[in-house]
Amino acid sequence: MIESNLSTLMGARRLKVIDVARELDLNRNTIDLLYKDEAKRVDLDALDKLCQFFECTPNDILKFTNK
């Protein structure tokens, strides 16, 4: 199972979903779904913008678990 770690990254910087969405020019729903770990698919452009913003790799945002 793949899980989103976006809420942890955002929490460390005390960021709100709307702030990240505006800063990256992404749909609020895209960020919200990843934040709540409810996304069924992730656009690679959105993932790229998030990685650049948080200065991390996709592996820091998405993680694989054996659940």
C-alpha positions as a printed Julia matrix, in Angstrom:
67×3 Matrix{Float64}:
  0.0    0.0     0.0
  1.26   3.48   -0.83
  0.66   6.21    1.75
  1.11   9.97    1.62
  3.44  11.69    4.04
  2.4   15.2     2.94
  0.61  16.05    6.19
  3.84  15.45    8.13
  5.87  17.63    5.77
  3.29  20.4     5.91
  2.91  20.12    9.68
  6.65  20.55   10.21
  6.41  23.9     8.41
  2.97  24.78    9.81
  1.52  25.12    6.31
 -2.15  25.03    5.37
 -3.51  23.18    2.37
 -4.67  26.39    0.7
 -1.26  28.03    1.17
  0.55  25.16   -0.55
 -2.03  25.04   -3.34
 -1.68  28.76   -4.04
  2.11  28.74   -3.82
  2.41  25.86   -6.29
 -0.53  26.88   -8.5
 -2.2   23.5    -7.93
 -5.83  22.64   -7.35
 -6.7   22.72   -3.65
 -8.39  19.34   -3.97
 -5.13  17.78   -5.22
 -3.27  18.91   -2.1
 -6.21  18.12    0.19
 -6.47  14.51   -1.02
 -2.74  13.94   -0.56
 -2.81  15.65    2.84
 -5.64  13.39    4.03
 -4.0   10.33    2.4
 -7.12   9.77    0.26
 -5.63  10.27   -3.22
 -6.17   7.4    -5.65
 -3.7    8.79   -8.21
 -1.03  11.47   -8.29
 -0.18  13.71  -11.23
  3.57  13.66  -11.86
  3.63  17.42  -12.43
  2.03  17.96   -9.01
  4.49  15.55   -7.39
  7.39  17.37   -9.07
  6.17  20.75   -7.77
  5.78  19.34   -4.26
  9.28  17.85   -4.34
 10.77  21.16   -5.44
  8.8   23.09   -2.82
  9.77  20.81    0.07
 13.25  20.15   -1.35
 12.75  16.41   -1.12
 12.31  13.31   -3.26
  9.06  11.51   -4.16
 10.09   8.9    -1.59
  9.73  11.55    1.13
  6.16  12.34    0.07
  4.93   8.85   -0.82
  5.9    5.69    1.05
  5.25   2.01    0.48
  4.05  -0.09    3.4
  3.14  -3.79    3.64
 -0.37  -3.44    5.08
